[in-house]
Short mmCIF file of C-alpha atoms in Angstrom, two decimals:
data_model
loop_
_atom_site.label_atom_id
_atom_site.label_comp_id
_atom_site.label_asym_id
_atom_site.label_seq_id
_atom_site.Cartn_x
_atom_site.Cartn_y
_atom_site.Cartn_z
CA UNK P 935 -10.73 3.86 -7.54
CA UNK P 936 -9.91 6.57 -10.04
CA UNK P 937 -7.56 5.37 -12.77
CA UNK P 938 -5.10 8.20 -12.14
CA UNK P 939 -4.75 7.37 -8.46
CA UNK P 940 -3.90 3.76 -9.25
CA UNK P 941 -1.25 4.84 -11.71
CA UNK P 942 0.25 7.32 -9.30
CA UNK P 943 0.32 4.73 -6.52
CA UNK P 944 2.16 2.15 -8.60
CA UNK P 945 4.59 4.66 -10.02
CA UNK P 946 5.83 5.38 -6.52
CA UNK P 947 7.56 1.99 -6.58
CA UNK P 948 10.09 3.47 -8.96
CA UNK P 949 13.35 5.22 -8.43
CA UNK P 950 13.91 8.92 -8.93
CA UNK P 951 16.78 10.55 -10.76
CA UNK P 952 19.17 13.13 -9.44
CA UNK P 953 17.97 16.64 -8.67
CA UNK P 954 18.26 18.92 -11.63
CA UNK P 955 17.36 22.56 -11.96
CA UNK P 956 17.33 25.33 -14.46
CA UNK P 957 16.76 29.01 -14.14
CA UNK P 958 18.89 29.47 -11.02
CA UNK P 959 18.95 33.14 -10.05
CA UNK P 960 16.00 33.99 -12.28
CA UNK P 961 13.71 32.75 -9.51
CA UNK P 962 11.50 35.50 -8.10
CA UNK P 963 12.19 35.97 -4.36
CA UNK P 964 8.52 35.46 -3.47
CA UNK P 965 8.62 31.88 -4.82
CA UNK P 966 10.91 30.73 -2.00
CA UNK P 967 9.09 28.88 0.73
CA UNK P 968 6.32 26.46 1.54
CA UNK P 969 3.23 25.97 -0.67
CA UNK P 970 0.21 23.84 0.15
CA UNK P 971 -2.77 22.82 -1.98
CA UNK P 972 -4.16 19.99 -4.06
CA UNK P 973 -4.43 18.35 -7.45
CA UNK P 974 -8.12 18.62 -8.31
CA UNK P 975 -8.92 15.05 -9.33
CA UNK P 976 -12.71 14.66 -9.64
CA UNK P 977 -14.21 13.27 -6.42
CA UNK P 978 -10.72 12.51 -5.05
CA UNK P 979 -8.63 15.68 -4.63
CA UNK P 980 -5.01 14.84 -3.85
CA UNK P 981 -3.42 17.12 -1.26
CA UNK P 982 0.19 18.12 -1.92
CA UNK P 983 2.85 20.27 -0.29
CA UNK P 984 5.70 21.87 -2.25
CA UNK P 985 8.81 23.58 -0.88
CA UNK P 986 10.88 25.75 -3.23
CA UNK P 987 14.36 27.04 -2.47
CA UNK P 988 16.74 29.34 -4.31
CA UNK P 989 19.97 29.16 -2.38
CA UNK P 990 22.83 28.19 -4.66
CA UNK P 991 20.46 26.73 -7.23
CA UNK P 992 16.75 26.40 -7.88
CA UNK P 993 15.48 23.28 -6.09
CA UNK P 994 12.23 21.89 -4.78
CA UNK P 995 10.59 18.99 -2.99
CA UNK P 996 7.04 17.65 -2.89
CA UNK P 997 5.18 15.86 -0.10
CA UNK P 998 1.97 13.86 -0.55
CA UNK P 999 0.78 13.12 3.01
CA UNK P 1000 -1.91 10.57 2.12
CA UNK P 1001 0.68 8.53 0.22
CA UNK P 1002 3.37 8.70 2.89
CA UNK P 1003 5.59 10.69 0.53
CA UNK P 1004 7.75 13.26 2.29
CA UNK P 1005 10.18 15.74 0.69
CA UNK P 1006 10.42 13.87 -2.62
CA UNK P 1007 12.87 15.74 -4.88
CA UNK P 1008 11.55 17.69 -7.84
CA UNK P 1009 13.53 18.02 -11.05
CA UNK P 1010 13.85 20.64 -13.76
CA UNK P 1011 12.40 23.46 -11.68
CA UNK P 1012 12.16 26.61 -13.80
CA UNK P 1013 10.72 30.05 -13.19
CA UNK P 1014 10.78 32.46 -16.09
CA UNK P 1015 9.09 35.44 -17.63
CA UNK P 1016 5.42 36.31 -17.16
CA UNK P 1017 5.46 34.61 -13.75
CA UNK P 1018 5.35 31.09 -15.24
CA UNK P 1019 6.69 28.21 -13.17
CA UNK P 1020 7.33 24.63 -14.24
CA UNK P 1021 8.53 21.65 -12.21
CA UNK P 1022 8.50 17.90 -12.71
CA UNK P 1023 8.92 14.58 -10.95
CA UNK P 1024 10.92 11.97 -12.82
CA UNK P 1025 9.74 8.48 -11.88
CA UNK P 1026 10.40 5.26 -13.79
CA UNK P 1027 11.29 7.21 -16.93
CA UNK P 1028 7.92 8.94 -16.84
CA UNK P 1029 7.47 12.66 -16.37
CA UNK P 1030 4.90 14.06 -13.93
CA UNK P 1031 4.59 17.70 -14.86
CA UNK P 1032 3.32 20.82 -13.08
CA UNK P 1033 2.86 23.93 -15.23
CA UNK P 1034 1.53 27.02 -13.48
CA UNK P 1035 1.26 30.76 -13.16
CA UNK P 1036 2.47 32.56 -10.07
CA UNK P 1037 -0.06 34.97 -8.59
CA UNK P 1038 0.10 36.86 -5.29
CA UNK P 1039 0.52 34.10 -2.71
CA UNK P 1040 -0.81 31.47 -5.15
CA UNK P 1041 0.32 29.13 -7.92
CA UNK P 1042 -2.46 27.94 -10.23
CA UNK P 1043 -1.91 25.57 -13.12
CA UNK P 1044 -2.19 22.12 -14.67
CA UNK P 1045 -0.76 18.78 -13.56
CA UNK P 1046 -0.11 16.18 -16.28
CA UNK P 1047 0.75 12.50 -16.01
CA UNK P 1048 0.60 9.78 -18.63
CA UNK P 1049 -1.62 11.86 -20.91
CA UNK P 1050 -4.10 12.83 -18.19
CA UNK P 1051 -4.32 16.43 -16.97
CA UNK P 1052 -5.92 17.94 -13.88
CA UNK P 1053 -5.93 21.47 -12.40
CA UNK P 1054 -3.81 22.13 -9.36
CA UNK P 1055 -3.57 25.07 -7.00
CA UNK P 1056 -1.10 25.98 -4.26
CA UNK P 1057 -1.24 28.68 -1.59
CA UNK P 1058 1.84 30.06 0.12
CA UNK P 1059 2.00 29.61 3.87
CA UNK P 1060 3.91 28.15 6.77
CA UNK P 1061 4.48 24.40 7.19
CA UNK P 1062 2.44 22.82 9.95
CA UNK P 1063 4.52 21.31 12.71
CA UNK P 1064 3.81 17.60 12.91
CA UNK P 1065 4.16 15.52 16.02
CA UNK P 1066 7.33 13.47 16.13
CA UNK P 1067 6.85 9.75 15.91
CA UNK P 1068 6.77 8.18 19.34
CA UNK P 1069 6.66 4.53 18.31
CA UNK P 1070 9.54 2.09 18.57
CA UNK P 1071 11.07 0.77 15.34
CA UNK P 1072 13.44 -1.99 14.40
CA UNK P 1073 15.34 -1.95 11.15
CA UNK P 1074 16.66 -4.50 8.71
CA UNK P 1075 19.26 -4.13 5.98
CA UNK P 1076 18.45 -5.63 2.57
CA UNK P 1077 20.16 -5.58 -0.80
CA UNK P 1078 17.75 -2.89 -1.93
CA UNK P 1079 17.71 -0.59 1.09
CA UNK P 1080 16.93 -0.45 4.79
CA UNK P 1081 13.47 -1.51 5.94
CA UNK P 1082 11.78 -0.33 9.13
CA UNK P 1083 9.03 -1.98 11.18
CA UNK P 1084 7.06 -0.57 14.09
CA UNK P 1085 7.00 -2.56 17.33
CA UNK P 1086 3.89 -2.76 19.52
CA UNK P 1087 4.66 -4.20 22.97
CA UNK P 1088 2.21 -5.23 25.70
CA UNK P 1089 2.61 -4.07 29.26
CA UNK P 1090 4.37 -6.51 31.52
CA UNK P 1091 7.53 -8.50 31.48
CA UNK P 1092 9.06 -9.99 28.32
CA UNK P 1093 9.32 -12.35 26.56
CA UNK P 1094 6.02 -11.96 24.70
CA UNK P 1095 4.43 -13.97 21.90
CA UNK P 1096 4.72 -11.88 18.75
CA UNK P 1097 2.79 -11.60 15.49
CA UNK P 1098 4.25 -10.33 12.23
CA UNK P 1099 1.45 -8.33 10.55
CA UNK P 1100 1.74 -8.29 6.74
CA UNK P 1101 -0.25 -5.61 4.83
CA UNK P 1102 -2.39 -6.12 1.75
CA UNK P 1103 -2.04 -5.28 -1.92
CA UNK P 1104 -1.08 -1.96 -3.48
CA UNK P 1105 0.96 0.73 -1.81
CA UNK P 1106 -0.16 0.02 1.73
CA UNK P 1107 1.43 1.28 4.91
CA UNK P 1108 1.96 -0.45 8.24
CA UNK P 1109 -1.35 0.89 9.56
CA UNK P 1110 -3.42 -0.59 6.74
CA UNK P 1111 -3.86 2.66 4.80
CA UNK P 1112 -3.46 2.56 1.03
CA UNK P 1113 -2.04 5.11 -1.35
CA UNK P 1114 -4.83 6.56 -3.48
CA UNK P 1115 -7.63 5.90 -1.01
CA UNK P 1116 -8.71 9.19 0.58
CA UNK P 1117 -8.24 9.35 4.33
CA UNK P 1118 -7.16 6.56 6.64
CA UNK P 1119 -8.73 3.49 8.20
CA UNK P 1120 -5.83 2.50 10.52
CA UNK P 1121 -7.11 -1.08 10.60
CA UNK P 1122 -3.73 -2.74 11.14
CA UNK P 1123 -2.70 -0.16 13.73
CA UNK P 1124 -5.88 -0.89 15.67
CA UNK P 1125 -5.21 -4.62 15.31
CA UNK P 1126 -1.72 -4.24 16.76
CA UNK P 1127 -3.00 -2.17 19.67
CA UNK P 1128 -5.74 -4.71 20.46
CA UNK P 1129 -3.21 -7.54 20.37
CA UNK P 1130 -1.05 -5.66 22.87
CA UNK P 1131 -4.04 -5.35 25.18
CA UNK P 1132 -4.20 -9.15 25.13
CA UNK P 1133 -0.51 -9.56 25.99
CA UNK P 1134 0.60 -10.22 22.39
CA UNK P 1135 3.36 -8.17 20.78
CA UNK P 1136 3.49 -7.38 17.08
CA UNK P 1137 5.57 -5.73 14.41
CA UNK P 1138 4.15 -4.21 11.23
CA UNK P 1139 5.81 -2.48 8.32
CA UNK P 1140 5.17 -0.17 5.38
CA UNK P 1141 5.51 -1.87 2.03
CA UNK P 1142 8.42 -0.82 -0.12
CA UNK P 1143 7.81 2.56 -1.72
CA UNK P 1144 5.59 3.80 1.14
CA UNK P 1145 6.16 5.78 4.32
CA UNK P 1146 9.31 4.91 6.23
CA UNK P 1147 10.21 2.36 3.55
CA UNK P 1148 9.85 4.77 0.62
CA UNK P 1149 13.57 4.75 -0.09
CA UNK P 1150 13.66 0.94 -0.31
CA UNK P 1151 11.47 1.04 -3.42
CA UNK P 1152 12.35 -1.28 -6.29
CA UNK P 1153 11.84 -0.31 -9.92
CA UNK P 1154 8.47 -1.61 -11.08
CA UNK P 1155 9.96 -3.56 -13.97
CA UNK P 1156 12.22 -5.44 -11.51
CA UNK P 1157 9.57 -6.17 -8.88
CA UNK P 1158 8.67 -9.81 -8.24
CA UNK P 1159 6.26 -11.35 -5.73
CA UNK P 1160 9.08 -13.29 -4.11
CA UNK P 1161 10.55 -10.02 -2.84
CA UNK P 1162 7.51 -9.57 -0.58
CA UNK P 1163 8.04 -13.10 0.71
CA UNK P 1164 11.75 -12.49 1.29
CA UNK P 1165 10.96 -9.38 3.33
CA UNK P 1166 8.55 -11.34 5.55
CA UNK P 1167 11.04 -14.20 6.02
CA UNK P 1168 13.77 -11.75 6.95
CA UNK P 1169 11.53 -10.07 9.53
CA UNK P 1170 10.81 -13.47 11.08
CA UNK P 1171 14.52 -14.18 11.31
CA UNK P 1172 14.95 -10.77 12.93
CA UNK P 1173 12.33 -11.65 15.55
CA UNK P 1174 14.07 -14.94 16.30
CA UNK P 1175 17.16 -13.03 17.48
CA UNK P 1176 15.20 -10.63 19.71
CA UNK P 1177 15.00 -11.94 23.28
CA UNK P 1178 11.85 -9.90 23.95
CA UNK P 1179 9.87 -12.40 21.91
CA UNK P 1180 9.01 -16.08 22.39
CA UNK P 1181 6.57 -17.79 20.00
CA UNK P 1182 6.22 -16.24 16.55
CA UNK P 1183 3.14 -16.08 14.32
CA UNK P 1184 1.98 -14.34 11.15
CA UNK P 1185 -1.17 -12.37 10.42
CA UNK P 1186 -1.53 -11.73 6.70
CA UNK P 1187 -4.23 -9.37 5.44
CA UNK P 1188 -5.55 -9.62 1.85
CA UNK P 1189 -2.50 -10.03 -0.42
CA UNK P 1190 -0.49 -10.37 2.79
CA UNK P 1191 -2.28 -13.66 3.40
CA UNK P 1192 -0.52 -15.33 0.46
CA UNK P 1193 2.76 -13.59 1.32
CA UNK P 1194 2.45 -14.93 4.87
CA UNK P 1195 1.66 -18.48 3.72
CA UNK P 1196 4.73 -18.56 1.51
CA UNK P 1197 6.91 -17.06 4.25
CA UNK P 1198 5.61 -19.70 6.68
CA UNK P 1199 6.90 -22.40 4.30
CA UNK P 1200 10.40 -20.88 4.31
CA UNK P 1201 10.71 -19.87 7.97
CA UNK P 1202 9.97 -21.50 11.31
CA UNK P 1203 6.83 -20.06 12.92
CA UNK P 1204 4.20 -21.34 15.31
CA UNK P 1205 0.92 -20.25 13.73
CA UNK P 1206 -0.62 -18.50 10.74
CA UNK P 1207 -3.74 -16.31 10.52
CA UNK P 1208 -5.28 -15.25 7.21
CA UNK P 1209 -7.61 -12.23 7.23
CA UNK P 1210 -9.56 -11.51 4.02
CA UNK P 1211 -7.19 -13.71 2.07
CA UNK P 1212 -8.19 -14.59 -1.52
CA UNK P 1213 -8.86 -18.24 -2.21
CA UNK P 1214 -8.09 -18.07 -5.92
CA UNK P 1215 -4.90 -17.37 -7.84
CA UNK P 1216 -4.42 -13.81 -9.04
CA UNK P 1217 -5.58 -14.41 -12.62
CA UNK P 1218 -8.96 -15.65 -11.38
CA UNK P 1219 -9.26 -12.86 -8.79
CA UNK P 1220 -8.45 -10.19 -11.37
CA UNK P 1221 -10.87 -11.73 -13.84
CA UNK P 1222 -13.66 -11.64 -11.27
CA UNK P 1223 -12.99 -8.04 -10.26
CA UNK P 1224 -12.58 -6.73 -13.81
CA UNK P 1225 -15.77 -8.40 -14.98
CA UNK P 1226 -17.69 -6.11 -12.65
CA UNK P 1227 -16.12 -2.99 -14.17
CA UNK P 1228 -15.38 -3.48 -17.87
CA UNK P 1229 -17.39 -3.42 -21.05
CA UNK P 1230 -17.64 -6.64 -23.04
CA UNK P 1231 -14.92 -5.73 -25.60
CA UNK P 1232 -12.48 -4.65 -22.88
CA UNK P 1233 -13.25 -7.76 -20.82
CA UNK P 1234 -12.50 -9.90 -23.86
CA UNK P 1235 -9.10 -8.20 -24.18
CA UNK P 1236 -8.49 -8.53 -20.44
CA UNK P 1237 -9.19 -12.27 -20.57
CA UNK P 1238 -6.76 -12.68 -23.45
CA UNK P 1239 -4.08 -10.79 -21.52
CA UNK P 1240 -4.74 -12.86 -18.40
CA UNK P 1241 -4.40 -16.07 -20.40
CA UNK P 1242 -1.04 -14.94 -21.78
CA UNK P 1243 0.27 -13.84 -18.39
CA UNK P 1244 -0.85 -17.09 -16.77
CA UNK P 1245 1.19 -18.92 -19.40
CA UNK P 1246 4.19 -16.77 -18.48
CA UNK P 1247 4.08 -14.65 -21.63
CA UNK P 1248 4.00 -10.84 -21.62
CA UNK P 1249 1.77 -8.79 -23.93
CA UNK P 1250 3.09 -5.86 -25.95
CA UNK P 1251 -0.15 -4.12 -26.89
CA UNK P 1252 -2.53 -3.07 -24.12
CA UNK P 1253 -5.47 -0.71 -24.62
CA UNK P 1254 -5.23 2.63 -22.87
CA UNK P 1255 -8.17 1.73 -20.63
CA UNK P 1256 -6.30 -1.33 -19.31
CA UNK P 1257 -2.88 0.27 -18.88
CA UNK P 1258 -3.47 0.87 -15.17
CA UNK P 1259 -3.65 -2.88 -14.57
CA UNK P 1260 -1.68 -4.46 -17.43
CA UNK P 1261 0.95 -1.93 -18.56
CA UNK P 1262 4.05 -3.78 -19.83
CA UNK P 1263 6.31 -2.75 -16.94
CA UNK P 1264 4.07 -4.43 -14.34
CA UNK P 1265 3.41 -7.64 -16.29
CA UNK P 1266 6.48 -9.58 -15.02
CA UNK P 1267 5.32 -8.89 -11.46
CA UNK P 1268 1.81 -10.13 -12.25
CA UNK P 1269 3.25 -13.28 -13.82
CA UNK P 1270 5.33 -13.93 -10.70
CA UNK P 1271 2.22 -13.53 -8.53
CA UNK P 1272 -0.06 -15.68 -10.69
CA UNK P 1273 2.06 -18.80 -10.25
CA UNK P 1274 0.77 -19.26 -6.69
CA UNK P 1275 -2.58 -20.82 -5.79
CA UNK P 1276 -3.45 -19.94 -2.16
CA UNK P 1277 -5.40 -23.19 -1.74
CA UNK P 1278 -2.33 -25.26 -2.58
CA UNK P 1279 -0.03 -23.22 -0.36
CA UNK P 1280 -2.23 -23.21 2.76
CA UNK P 1281 -2.69 -26.98 2.47
CA UNK P 1282 1.09 -27.44 2.70
CA UNK P 1283 1.49 -25.65 6.04
CA UNK P 1284 2.01 -27.95 8.99
CA UNK P 1285 1.10 -25.42 11.69
CA UNK P 1286 -2.18 -24.28 13.29
CA UNK P 1287 -4.09 -22.03 10.86
CA UNK P 1288 -6.99 -19.64 11.32
CA UNK P 1289 -8.97 -18.24 8.37
CA UNK P 1290 -10.94 -15.06 9.08
CA UNK P 1291 -13.38 -13.45 6.67
CA UNK P 1292 -15.89 -10.66 6.95
CA UNK P 1293 -19.45 -11.22 5.74
CA UNK P 1294 -19.58 -7.69 4.25
CA UNK P 1295 -16.23 -7.72 2.45
CA UNK P 1296 -16.91 -6.32 -1.04
CA UNK P 1297 -13.36 -7.08 -2.26
CA UNK P 1298 -12.89 -10.69 -1.17
CA UNK P 1299 -16.12 -12.70 -0.93
CA UNK P 1300 -16.96 -15.01 1.94
CA UNK P 1301 -16.71 -18.03 -0.34
CA UNK P 1302 -12.94 -17.54 -0.55
CA UNK P 1303 -12.64 -18.49 3.13
CA UNK P 1304 -14.57 -21.65 2.33
CA UNK P 1305 -12.15 -22.47 -0.49
CA UNK P 1306 -9.16 -22.10 1.82
CA UNK P 1307 -10.76 -24.18 4.57
CA UNK P 1308 -11.68 -26.95 2.13
CA UNK P 1309 -8.05 -27.05 1.02
CA UNK P 1310 -6.89 -27.28 4.65
CA UNK P 1311 -9.71 -29.01 6.57
CA UNK P 1312 -7.80 -28.97 9.86
CA UNK P 1313 -7.74 -25.15 9.84
CA UNK P 1314 -10.30 -23.11 11.75
CA UNK P 1315 -12.63 -20.55 10.17
CA UNK P 1316 -14.21 -17.48 11.74
CA UNK P 1317 -16.77 -15.45 9.78
CA UNK P 1318 -17.09 -12.01 11.35
CA UNK P 1319 -20.60 -10.71 10.78
CA UNK P 1320 -20.85 -7.33 9.02
CA UNK P 1321 -17.04 -6.92 8.79
CA UNK P 1322 -15.69 -5.43 5.57
CA UNK P 1323 -12.26 -5.56 3.92
CA UNK P 1324 -10.68 -2.97 6.24
CA UNK P 1325 -11.89 -4.87 9.30
CA UNK P 1326 -14.64 -2.40 10.18
CA UNK P 1327 -18.36 -3.02 10.73
CA UNK P 1328 -20.09 -1.76 7.59
CA UNK P 1329 -23.26 -2.17 5.54
CA UNK P 1330 -23.08 -4.26 2.39
CA UNK P 1331 -24.17 -1.30 0.24
CA UNK P 1332 -21.00 -0.36 -1.68
CA UNK P 1333 -20.88 3.41 -1.18
CA UNK P 1334 -21.48 3.26 2.56
CA UNK P 1335 -19.11 0.30 2.87
CA UNK P 1336 -16.29 2.26 1.23
CA UNK P 1337 -16.91 5.26 3.49
CA UNK P 1338 -15.45 3.24 6.37
CA UNK P 1339 -12.15 3.03 4.47
CA UNK P 1340 -11.63 6.64 5.57
CA UNK P 1341 -12.79 6.43 9.19
CA UNK P 1342 -9.79 5.76 11.46
CA UNK P 1343 -11.84 6.38 14.60
CA UNK P 1344 -14.23 3.55 13.74
CA UNK P 1345 -13.26 0.53 15.89
CA UNK P 1346 -12.51 -2.93 14.59
CA UNK P 1347 -15.58 -5.04 13.87
CA UNK P 1348 -17.04 -6.80 16.87
CA UNK P 1349 -15.97 -10.42 17.01
CA UNK P 1350 -12.67 -10.04 15.15
CA UNK P 1351 -10.40 -9.89 18.20
CA UNK P 1352 -12.41 -12.55 20.05
CA UNK P 1353 -11.82 -14.85 17.10
CA UNK P 1354 -8.08 -14.15 17.00
CA UNK P 1355 -7.32 -14.28 20.72
CA UNK P 1356 -9.59 -17.27 21.28
CA UNK P 1357 -7.71 -19.22 18.62
CA UNK P 1358 -4.27 -18.19 19.89
CA UNK P 1359 -5.12 -19.21 23.44
CA UNK P 1360 -6.58 -22.51 22.28
CA UNK P 1361 -3.31 -23.47 20.57
CA UNK P 1362 -1.34 -22.19 23.61
CA UNK P 1363 0.33 -19.45 21.59
CA UNK P 1364 -0.75 -16.86 24.16
CA UNK P 1365 -1.90 -16.93 27.77
#
């Protein structure tokens, strides 16, 4: 993943300041309206949409469809002499800047964030009408904003067994699509639809800072892993009060596996399913992943940082190349995550457990499922042949494997749903 994309994804956790504008009536009439284009990041162009308005003051919004960002307010929009336009996004005290020149029906310029610059271009046009959402949602009030979850119901008469589907790491939406990864895979959406076909209801939700839960974002410096757990526990309690549902279970994918385990310890549920869940604590997982990507000097620094964070101590100096992972503002969150060992947590659950792992997962190796099963011998394990991290059938070769991350029409890997439904029926969770 390109370093810029990772930075941009994490920054979206932050809060944005009030709209500000300068220039007012100096805005050229032809600037008003809808503009569509992209930031030209090498190999991963990021599509954007900008709307500019000069009613009582000069204002603007930006939408980033792949990241679930819609009508995010711009700040300091200016349009001056020589057809130059400048607008910014203020996020977590960092400035994301667009500096461009207005041409007939086009704006061409440079985007800058955190010292990195990329060309961008916009073309004036008409906004495309999008289909209104037809799904059913339930909502939940929290101290940091309202959260929404999409409900997937089977045909037939309620009550239904229901699964809470918890998404993985990063800025991931309810359908399993991640900010910064081009295209969609819709893995969790497909999972919910397949469960409904088997008579099992589900709810799934965007993580804070994404999609319908964008406005419930928490400042990065204040984020802690326990907040993810609290959200899951609160959704379970919400399900307990809904008479459409009977037995309650959790499916946690990737990072969501650990979130689901911890939520299962705090709430009353009937079963837990881990899909592609890491078997090591975060410090070990990060160390393994970084070793594949970093030079020896950078890996030495990364190991030193990991040792400090594991001991609960933040690090002031971080090399520019490691800022995307270890910048100071995210370190308290990493520390809060590193305190949990999935093997210890899954062993403490007194409910039926199923561990699912794909044999072609290039993010979480098959051995992690073995580690979890050894920690909880009474749990069941299903290895889905040729399944990768986004639950699709894929070759082991990295480039072709990753291509499936952007193929929403590709079905779930064969054997995944048989493993899930067979387990749920065996424990009498579902008919």
